[in-house]
CSV table of C-alpha atoms in Angstrom, one decimal:
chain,number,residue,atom,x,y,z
A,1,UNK,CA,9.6,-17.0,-23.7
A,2,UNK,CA,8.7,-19.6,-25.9
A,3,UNK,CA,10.2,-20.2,-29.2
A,4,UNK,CA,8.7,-19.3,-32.8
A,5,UNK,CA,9.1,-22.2,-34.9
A,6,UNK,CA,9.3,-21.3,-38.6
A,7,UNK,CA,7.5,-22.8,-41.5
A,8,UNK,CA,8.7,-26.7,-42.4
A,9,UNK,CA,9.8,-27.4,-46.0
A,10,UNK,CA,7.6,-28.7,-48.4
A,11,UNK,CA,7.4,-32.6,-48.2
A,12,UNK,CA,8.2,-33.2,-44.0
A,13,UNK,CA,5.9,-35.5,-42.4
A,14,UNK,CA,5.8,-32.5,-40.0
A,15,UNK,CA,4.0,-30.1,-41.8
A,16,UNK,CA,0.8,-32.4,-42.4
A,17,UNK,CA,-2.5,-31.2,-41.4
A,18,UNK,CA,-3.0,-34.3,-39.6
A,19,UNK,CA,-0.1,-34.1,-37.1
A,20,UNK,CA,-1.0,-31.0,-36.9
A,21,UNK,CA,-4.5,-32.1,-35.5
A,22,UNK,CA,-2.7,-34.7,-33.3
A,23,UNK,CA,-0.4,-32.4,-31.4
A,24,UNK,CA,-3.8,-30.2,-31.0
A,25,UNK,CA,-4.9,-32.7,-29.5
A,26,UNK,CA,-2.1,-33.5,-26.9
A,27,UNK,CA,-2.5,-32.6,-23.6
A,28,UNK,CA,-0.2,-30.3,-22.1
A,29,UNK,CA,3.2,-31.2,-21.9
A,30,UNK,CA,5.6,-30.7,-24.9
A,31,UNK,CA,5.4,-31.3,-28.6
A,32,UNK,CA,8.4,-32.9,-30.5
A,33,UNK,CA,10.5,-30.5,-30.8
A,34,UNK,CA,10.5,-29.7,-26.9
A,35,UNK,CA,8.4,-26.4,-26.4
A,36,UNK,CA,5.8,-26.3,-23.4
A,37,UNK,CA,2.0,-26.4,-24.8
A,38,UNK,CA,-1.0,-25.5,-23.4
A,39,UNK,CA,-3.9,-27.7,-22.5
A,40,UNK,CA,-5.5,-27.5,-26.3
A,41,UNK,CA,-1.7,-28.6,-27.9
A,42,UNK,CA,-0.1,-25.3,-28.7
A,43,UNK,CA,3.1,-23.9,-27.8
A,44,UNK,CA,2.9,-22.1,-24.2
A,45,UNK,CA,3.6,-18.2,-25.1
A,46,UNK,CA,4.4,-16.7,-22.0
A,47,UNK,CA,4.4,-13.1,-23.2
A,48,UNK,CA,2.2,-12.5,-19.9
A,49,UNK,CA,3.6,-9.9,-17.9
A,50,UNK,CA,5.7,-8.2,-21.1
A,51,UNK,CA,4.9,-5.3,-23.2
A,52,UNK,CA,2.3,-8.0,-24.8
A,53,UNK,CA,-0.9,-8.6,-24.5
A,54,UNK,CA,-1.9,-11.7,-22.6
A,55,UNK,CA,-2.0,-15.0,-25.0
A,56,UNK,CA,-4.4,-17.5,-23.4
A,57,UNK,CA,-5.3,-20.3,-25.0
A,58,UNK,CA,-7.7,-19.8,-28.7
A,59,UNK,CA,-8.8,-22.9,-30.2
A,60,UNK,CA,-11.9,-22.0,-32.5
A,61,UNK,CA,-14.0,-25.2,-33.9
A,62,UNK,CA,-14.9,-24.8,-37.6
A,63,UNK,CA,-18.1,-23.4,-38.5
A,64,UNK,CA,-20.4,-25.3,-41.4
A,65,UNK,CA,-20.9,-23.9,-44.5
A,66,UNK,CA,-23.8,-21.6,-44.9
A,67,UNK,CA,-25.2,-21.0,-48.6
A,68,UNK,CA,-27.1,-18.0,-47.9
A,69,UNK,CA,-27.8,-17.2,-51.5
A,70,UNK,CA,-27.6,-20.7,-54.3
A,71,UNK,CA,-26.0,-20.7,-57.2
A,72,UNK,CA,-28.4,-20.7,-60.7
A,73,UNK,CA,-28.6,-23.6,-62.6
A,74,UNK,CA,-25.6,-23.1,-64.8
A,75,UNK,CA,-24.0,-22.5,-61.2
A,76,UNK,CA,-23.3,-18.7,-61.7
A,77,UNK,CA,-23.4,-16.4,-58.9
A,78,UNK,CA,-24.5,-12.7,-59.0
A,79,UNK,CA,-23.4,-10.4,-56.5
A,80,UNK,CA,-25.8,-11.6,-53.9
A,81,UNK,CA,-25.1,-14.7,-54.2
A,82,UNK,CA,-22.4,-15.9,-51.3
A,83,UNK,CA,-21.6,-18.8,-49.1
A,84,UNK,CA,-20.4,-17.8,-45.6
A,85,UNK,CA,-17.9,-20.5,-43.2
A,86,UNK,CA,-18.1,-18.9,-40.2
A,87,UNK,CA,-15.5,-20.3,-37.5
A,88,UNK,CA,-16.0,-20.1,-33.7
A,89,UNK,CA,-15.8,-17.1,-31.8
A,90,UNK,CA,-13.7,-16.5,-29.0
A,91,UNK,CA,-15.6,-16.1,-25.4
A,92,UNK,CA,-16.5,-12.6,-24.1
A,93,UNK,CA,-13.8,-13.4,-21.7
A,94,UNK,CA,-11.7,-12.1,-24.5
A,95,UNK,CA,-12.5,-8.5,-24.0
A,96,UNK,CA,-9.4,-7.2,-21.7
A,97,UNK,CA,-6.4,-8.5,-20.3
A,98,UNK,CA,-7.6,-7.9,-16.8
A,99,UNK,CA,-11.4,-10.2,-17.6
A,100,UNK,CA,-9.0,-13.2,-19.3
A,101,UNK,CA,-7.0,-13.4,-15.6
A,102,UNK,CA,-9.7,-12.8,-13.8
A,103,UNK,CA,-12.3,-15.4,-15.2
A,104,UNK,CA,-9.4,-17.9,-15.6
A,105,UNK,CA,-10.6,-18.5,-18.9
A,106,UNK,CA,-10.0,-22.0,-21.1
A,107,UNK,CA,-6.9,-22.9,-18.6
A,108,UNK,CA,-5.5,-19.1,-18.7
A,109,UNK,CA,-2.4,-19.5,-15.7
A,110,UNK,CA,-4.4,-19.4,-12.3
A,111,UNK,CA,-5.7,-15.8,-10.4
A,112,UNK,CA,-7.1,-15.6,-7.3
A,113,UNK,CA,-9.1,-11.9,-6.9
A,114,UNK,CA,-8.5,-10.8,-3.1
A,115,UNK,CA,-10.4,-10.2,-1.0
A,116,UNK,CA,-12.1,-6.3,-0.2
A,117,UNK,CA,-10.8,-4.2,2.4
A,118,UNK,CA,-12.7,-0.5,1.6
A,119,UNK,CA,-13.0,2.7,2.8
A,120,UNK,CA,-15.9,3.9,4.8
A,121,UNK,CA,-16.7,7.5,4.7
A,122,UNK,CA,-20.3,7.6,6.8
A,123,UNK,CA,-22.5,5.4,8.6
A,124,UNK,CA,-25.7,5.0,11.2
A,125,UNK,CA,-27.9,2.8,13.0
A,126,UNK,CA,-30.9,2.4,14.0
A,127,UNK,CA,-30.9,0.0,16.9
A,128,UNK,CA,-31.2,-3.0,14.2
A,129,UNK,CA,-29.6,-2.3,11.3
A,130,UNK,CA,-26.0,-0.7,11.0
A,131,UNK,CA,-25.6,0.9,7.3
A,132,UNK,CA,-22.0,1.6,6.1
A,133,UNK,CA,-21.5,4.1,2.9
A,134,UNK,CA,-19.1,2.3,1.0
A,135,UNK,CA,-17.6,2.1,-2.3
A,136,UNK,CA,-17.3,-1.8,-2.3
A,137,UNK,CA,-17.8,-5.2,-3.8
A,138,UNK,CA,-18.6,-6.8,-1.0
A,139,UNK,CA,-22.0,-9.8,-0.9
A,140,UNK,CA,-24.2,-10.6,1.3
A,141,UNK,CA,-22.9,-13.5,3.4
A,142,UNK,CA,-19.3,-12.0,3.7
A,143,UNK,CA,-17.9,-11.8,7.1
A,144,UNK,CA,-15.8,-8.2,7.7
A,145,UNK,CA,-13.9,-6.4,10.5
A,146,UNK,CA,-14.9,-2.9,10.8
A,147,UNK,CA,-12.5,-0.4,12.1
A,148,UNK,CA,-11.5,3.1,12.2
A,149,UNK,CA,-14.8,5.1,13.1
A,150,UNK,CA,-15.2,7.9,15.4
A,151,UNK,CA,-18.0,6.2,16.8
A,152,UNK,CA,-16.7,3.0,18.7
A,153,UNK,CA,-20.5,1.6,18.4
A,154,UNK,CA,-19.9,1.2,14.7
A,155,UNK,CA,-16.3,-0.7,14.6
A,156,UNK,CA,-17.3,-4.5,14.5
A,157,UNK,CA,-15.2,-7.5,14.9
A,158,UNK,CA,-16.2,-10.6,12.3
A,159,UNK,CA,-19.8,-9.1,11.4
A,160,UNK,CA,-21.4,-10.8,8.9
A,161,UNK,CA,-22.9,-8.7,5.9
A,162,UNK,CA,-26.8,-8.4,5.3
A,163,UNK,CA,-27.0,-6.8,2.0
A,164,UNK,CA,-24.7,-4.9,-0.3
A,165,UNK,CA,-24.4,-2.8,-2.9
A,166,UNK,CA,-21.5,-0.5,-4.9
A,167,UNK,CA,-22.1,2.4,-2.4
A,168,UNK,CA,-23.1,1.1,0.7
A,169,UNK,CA,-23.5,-2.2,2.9
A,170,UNK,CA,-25.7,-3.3,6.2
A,171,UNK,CA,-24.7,-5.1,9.2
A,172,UNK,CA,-27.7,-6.4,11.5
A,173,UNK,CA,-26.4,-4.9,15.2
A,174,UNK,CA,-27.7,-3.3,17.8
A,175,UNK,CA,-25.5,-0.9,17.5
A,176,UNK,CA,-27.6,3.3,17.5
A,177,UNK,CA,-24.7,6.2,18.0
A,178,UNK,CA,-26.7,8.2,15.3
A,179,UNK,CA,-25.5,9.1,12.1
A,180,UNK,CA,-21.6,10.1,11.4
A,181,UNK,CA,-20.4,11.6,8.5
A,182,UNK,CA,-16.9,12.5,6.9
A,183,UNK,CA,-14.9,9.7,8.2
A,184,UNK,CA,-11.1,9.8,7.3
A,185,UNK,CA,-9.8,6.3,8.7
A,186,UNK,CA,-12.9,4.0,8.5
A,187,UNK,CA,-12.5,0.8,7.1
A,188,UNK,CA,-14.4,-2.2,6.4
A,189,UNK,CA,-11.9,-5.7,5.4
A,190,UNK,CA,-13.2,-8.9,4.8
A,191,UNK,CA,-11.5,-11.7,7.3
A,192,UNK,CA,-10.1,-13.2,4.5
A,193,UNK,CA,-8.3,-10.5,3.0
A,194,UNK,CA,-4.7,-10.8,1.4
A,195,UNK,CA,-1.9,-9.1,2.4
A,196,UNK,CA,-0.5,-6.0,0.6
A,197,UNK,CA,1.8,-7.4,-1.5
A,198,UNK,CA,-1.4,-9.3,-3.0
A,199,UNK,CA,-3.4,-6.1,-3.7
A,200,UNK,CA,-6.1,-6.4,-1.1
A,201,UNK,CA,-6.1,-5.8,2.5
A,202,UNK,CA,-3.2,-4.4,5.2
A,203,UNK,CA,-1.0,-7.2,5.3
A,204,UNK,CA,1.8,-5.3,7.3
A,205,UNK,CA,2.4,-1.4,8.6
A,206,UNK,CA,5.0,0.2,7.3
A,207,UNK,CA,5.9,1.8,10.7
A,208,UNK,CA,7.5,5.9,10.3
A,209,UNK,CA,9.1,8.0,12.8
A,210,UNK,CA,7.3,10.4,14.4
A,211,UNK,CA,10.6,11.8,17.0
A,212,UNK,CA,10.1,15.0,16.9
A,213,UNK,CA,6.5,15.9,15.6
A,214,UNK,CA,3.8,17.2,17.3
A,215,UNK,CA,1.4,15.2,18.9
A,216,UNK,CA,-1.2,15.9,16.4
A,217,UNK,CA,1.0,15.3,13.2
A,218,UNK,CA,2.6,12.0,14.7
A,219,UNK,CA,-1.1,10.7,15.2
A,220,UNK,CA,-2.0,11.5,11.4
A,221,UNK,CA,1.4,10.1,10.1
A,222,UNK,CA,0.2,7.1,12.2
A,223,UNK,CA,-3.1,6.9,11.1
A,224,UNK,CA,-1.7,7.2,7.7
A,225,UNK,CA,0.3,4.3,8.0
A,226,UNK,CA,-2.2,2.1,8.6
A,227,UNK,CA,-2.7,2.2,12.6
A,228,UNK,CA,-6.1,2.1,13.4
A,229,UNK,CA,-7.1,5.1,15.6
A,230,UNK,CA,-8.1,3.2,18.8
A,231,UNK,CA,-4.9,1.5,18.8
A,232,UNK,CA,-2.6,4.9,19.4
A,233,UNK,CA,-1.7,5.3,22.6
A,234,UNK,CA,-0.8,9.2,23.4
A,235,UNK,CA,0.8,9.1,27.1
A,236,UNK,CA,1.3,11.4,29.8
A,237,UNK,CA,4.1,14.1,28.9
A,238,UNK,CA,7.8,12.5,29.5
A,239,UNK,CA,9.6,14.9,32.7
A,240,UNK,CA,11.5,17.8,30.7
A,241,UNK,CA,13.8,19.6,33.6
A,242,UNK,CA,16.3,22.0,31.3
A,243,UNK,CA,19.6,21.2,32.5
A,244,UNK,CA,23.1,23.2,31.7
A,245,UNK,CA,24.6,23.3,28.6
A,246,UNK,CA,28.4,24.0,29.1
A,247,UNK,CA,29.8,24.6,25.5
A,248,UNK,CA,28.5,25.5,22.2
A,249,UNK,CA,30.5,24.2,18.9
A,250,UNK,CA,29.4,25.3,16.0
A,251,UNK,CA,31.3,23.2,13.1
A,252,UNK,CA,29.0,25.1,9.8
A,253,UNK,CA,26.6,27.4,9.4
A,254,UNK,CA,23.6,24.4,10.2
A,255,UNK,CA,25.8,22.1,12.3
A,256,UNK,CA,26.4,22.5,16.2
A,257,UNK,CA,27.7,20.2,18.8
A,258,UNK,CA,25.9,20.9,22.5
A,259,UNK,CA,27.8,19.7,25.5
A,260,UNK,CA,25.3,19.0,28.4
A,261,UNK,CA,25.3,16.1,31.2
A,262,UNK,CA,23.7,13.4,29.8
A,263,UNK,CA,22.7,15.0,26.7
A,264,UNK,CA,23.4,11.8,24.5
A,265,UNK,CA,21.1,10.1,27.2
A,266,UNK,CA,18.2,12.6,27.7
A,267,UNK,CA,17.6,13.7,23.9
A,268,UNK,CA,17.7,10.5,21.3
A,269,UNK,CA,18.3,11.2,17.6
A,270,UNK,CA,15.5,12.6,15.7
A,271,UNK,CA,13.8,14.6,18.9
A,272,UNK,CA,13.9,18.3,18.7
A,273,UNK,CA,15.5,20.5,21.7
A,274,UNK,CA,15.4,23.5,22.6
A,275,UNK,CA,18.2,26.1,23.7
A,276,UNK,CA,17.1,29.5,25.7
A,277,UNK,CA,19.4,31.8,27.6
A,278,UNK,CA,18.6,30.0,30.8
A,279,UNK,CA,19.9,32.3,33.9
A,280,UNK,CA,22.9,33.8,33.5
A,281,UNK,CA,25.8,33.7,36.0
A,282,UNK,CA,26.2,36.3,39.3
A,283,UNK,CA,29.5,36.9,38.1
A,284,UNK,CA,31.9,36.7,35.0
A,285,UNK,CA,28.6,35.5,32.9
A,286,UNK,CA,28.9,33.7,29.9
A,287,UNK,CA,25.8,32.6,28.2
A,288,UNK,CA,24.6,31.5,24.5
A,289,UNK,CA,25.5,32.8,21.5
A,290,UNK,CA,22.1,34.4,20.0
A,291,UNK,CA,22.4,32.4,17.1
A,292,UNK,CA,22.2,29.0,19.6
A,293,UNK,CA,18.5,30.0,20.7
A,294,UNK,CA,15.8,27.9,18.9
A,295,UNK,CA,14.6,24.6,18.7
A,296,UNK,CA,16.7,22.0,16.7
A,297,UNK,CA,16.5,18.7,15.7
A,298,UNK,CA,19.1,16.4,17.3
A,299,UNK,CA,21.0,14.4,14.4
A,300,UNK,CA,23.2,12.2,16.9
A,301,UNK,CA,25.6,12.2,19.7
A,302,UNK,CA,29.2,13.2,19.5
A,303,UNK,CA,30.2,11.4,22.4
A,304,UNK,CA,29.1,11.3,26.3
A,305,UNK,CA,27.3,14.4,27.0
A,306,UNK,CA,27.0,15.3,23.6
A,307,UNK,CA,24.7,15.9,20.8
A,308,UNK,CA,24.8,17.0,17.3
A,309,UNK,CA,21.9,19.3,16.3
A,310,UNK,CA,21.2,20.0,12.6
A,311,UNK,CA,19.9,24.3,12.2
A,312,UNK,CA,20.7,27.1,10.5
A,313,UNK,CA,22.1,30.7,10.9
A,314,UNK,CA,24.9,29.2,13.2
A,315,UNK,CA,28.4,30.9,13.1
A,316,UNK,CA,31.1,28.9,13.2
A,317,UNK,CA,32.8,29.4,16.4
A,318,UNK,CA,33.0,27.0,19.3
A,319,UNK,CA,31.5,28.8,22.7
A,320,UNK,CA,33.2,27.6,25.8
A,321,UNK,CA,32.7,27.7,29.7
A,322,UNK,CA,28.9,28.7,29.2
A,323,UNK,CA,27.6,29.1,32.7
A,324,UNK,CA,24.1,30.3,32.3
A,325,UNK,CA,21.6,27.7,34.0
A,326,UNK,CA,18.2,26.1,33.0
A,327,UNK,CA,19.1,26.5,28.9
A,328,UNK,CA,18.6,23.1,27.1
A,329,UNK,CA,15.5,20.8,27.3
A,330,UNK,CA,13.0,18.9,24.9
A,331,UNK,CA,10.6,21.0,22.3
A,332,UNK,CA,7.4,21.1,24.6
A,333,UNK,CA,4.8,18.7,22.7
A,334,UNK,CA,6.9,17.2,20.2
A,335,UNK,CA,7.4,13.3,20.5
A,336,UNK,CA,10.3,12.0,22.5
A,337,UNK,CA,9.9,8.1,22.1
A,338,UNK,CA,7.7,5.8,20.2
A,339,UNK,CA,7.1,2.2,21.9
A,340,UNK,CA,7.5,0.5,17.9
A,341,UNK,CA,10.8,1.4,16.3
A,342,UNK,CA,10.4,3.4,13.1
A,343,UNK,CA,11.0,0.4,10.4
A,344,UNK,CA,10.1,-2.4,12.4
A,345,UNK,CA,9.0,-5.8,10.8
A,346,UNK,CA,5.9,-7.5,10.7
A,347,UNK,CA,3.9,-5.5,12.6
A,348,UNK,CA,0.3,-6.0,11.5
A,349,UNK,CA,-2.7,-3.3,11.2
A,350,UNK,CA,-4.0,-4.4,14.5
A,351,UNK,CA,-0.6,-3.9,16.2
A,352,UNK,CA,-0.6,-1.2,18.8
A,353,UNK,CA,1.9,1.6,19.5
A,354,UNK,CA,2.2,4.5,22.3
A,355,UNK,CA,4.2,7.7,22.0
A,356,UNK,CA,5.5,10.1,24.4
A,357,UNK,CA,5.4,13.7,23.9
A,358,UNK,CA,8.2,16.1,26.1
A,359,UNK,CA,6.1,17.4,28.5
A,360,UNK,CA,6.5,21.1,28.7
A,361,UNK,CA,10.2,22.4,29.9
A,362,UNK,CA,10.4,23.5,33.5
């Protein structure tokens, strides 16, 4: 923050009004005593991005004199009698904090706006003309990606804009798949669009974990994320063969360990299983607690063969030498794996991603 320098003592060479004039008119650099200054001279204040208001740069030019009413002969004035010395005013620029950055306005720090990326909630076509309704600022000459629409027709690659207005743009295309309405994930981004961090545009996808959801939640959490529609690839249901599970720990009433071959390989953390009574043994049976049937979401592996499931209602007791058959396997429908790591960096809103749903348990 820039310093405050206070008045000079009577008598310094420093508090003349002509060295005054002559550091006003220095360009930017410092003034004697070592403080940045702006373009017109004056100390930089840098109060910016504080709880102040922005502080560009306000050098007014004297206004004449104005005698609006003359003094009589003897040089008395009544009471509508005035003169008036008006000084400059500052530019309409002035108004907000948010029009002084944006116009850059008498050497205000530089700001770039970015670039739109908008939503789209309708469009249609008539075989010529392709209309978008859009909140937007996009002009006429702009070149956009569209993305996101149910109707494939409409999602255009480095179109160039026809007209525009707040509410709506055009597109001249060929494209005529009637009108849609009530679009959830249509977008319209200019090609030169920022990234996030610069308030316009995707930059990157913030990518979530879906283990475990259904299909059609892991699609919306997707979508919500900033994966355009077309680029989610559901595929075929992943094998789910229930295999044995031979012992049932149950460390709290919401914590169990499940001992199954190849459990730690079969069920990855974050997938939900599920445990049914299976078939029990010919002889000396010894199946599931009650309390074990359900579906749970697996929180990790406890070793080879092993996997900690998070639920509730368990009792604590650790169930040994379980020989019913058939009684663990993946929650039919919910996802086992996603091709893009939950977290991954620098995957960008075109990126594509496929997830596997458990096919159902057999």
């Amino acid at each position: 923050m820039s310093s405050y320098n206070s008045p000079l003592p009577v008598g310094s060479d420093l508090a003349t009004g002509a060295y005054a004039i002559a550091v006003g008119n220095t360009p930017a650099g410092t003034n004697n005593v070592g403080n940045s200054t702006d373009s017109a001279g004056n100390v930089r204040v840098d109060f910016v991005w504080g709880n102040y208001p922005m502080q560009p740069n306000d050098e007014r030019t004297d206004g004449g004199t104005t005698t609006v009413v003359a003094a009589d002969a003897s040089q008395n004035y009544d009471w509508s009698g005035y003169t008036t010395n008006p000084s400059a005013r500052l530019t309409a620029a002035t108004s907000n904090n948010h029009t002084v950055a944006e116009a850059e306005w008498n050497d205000y720090p530089q700001f770039t706006p970015g670039a739109g990326n908008y939503m789209i909630t309708a469009a249609s076509g008539n075989g010529t003309t392709v209309t978008y309704t859009s909140q937007n600022k996009l002009s006429a000459g702009d070149t956009v990606n569209i993305t996101g629409l149910t109707a494939s027709a409409y999602n255009l690659s480095s179109a160039t804009v026809a007209t525009a207005d707040a509410l709506k743009f055009t597109v001249t295309n060929a494209a005529n798949a009637g009108e849609i309405t009530g679009q959830w994930y249509g977008k319209v981004q200019s090609t030169t669009a920022l990234t996030a961090a610069d308030g316009a545009g995707i930059g990157y996808i913030v990518v979530p974990s879906v283990l475990g959801e259904t299909t059609a939640l892991a699609l919306d959490e997707l979508k919500d994320a900033g994966y355009e529609a077309a680029n989610i690839t559901t595929a075929a249901g992943a094998t789910n063969t229930r295999t044995d599970v031979t012992r049932f720990n149950a460390t709290s009433a919401t914590v169990a360990v499940v001992y199954a071959t190849n459990a730690h390989t079969n069920y990855p953390t974050g997938t939900k299983v599920t445990l049914v009574a299976g078939t029990p043994a010919g002889s000396s049976p010894v199946n599931l607690p009650a309390y074990a049937l359900g579906t749970w979401t697996v929180t990790g592996s406890a070793g080879s063969g092993q996997i900690t499931i998070s639920g509730s209602g368990f009792t604590v007791a650790d169930t040994t030498g379980v020989n019913a058959t058939a009684t663990l396997g993946g929650a039919n429908g919910t996802i086992k794996t996603q091709s893009t790591a939950a977290g991954a960096a620098s995957v960008a809103s075109t990126a594509t991603i496929t997830i596997t749903p458990w096919a159902n348990a057999s």
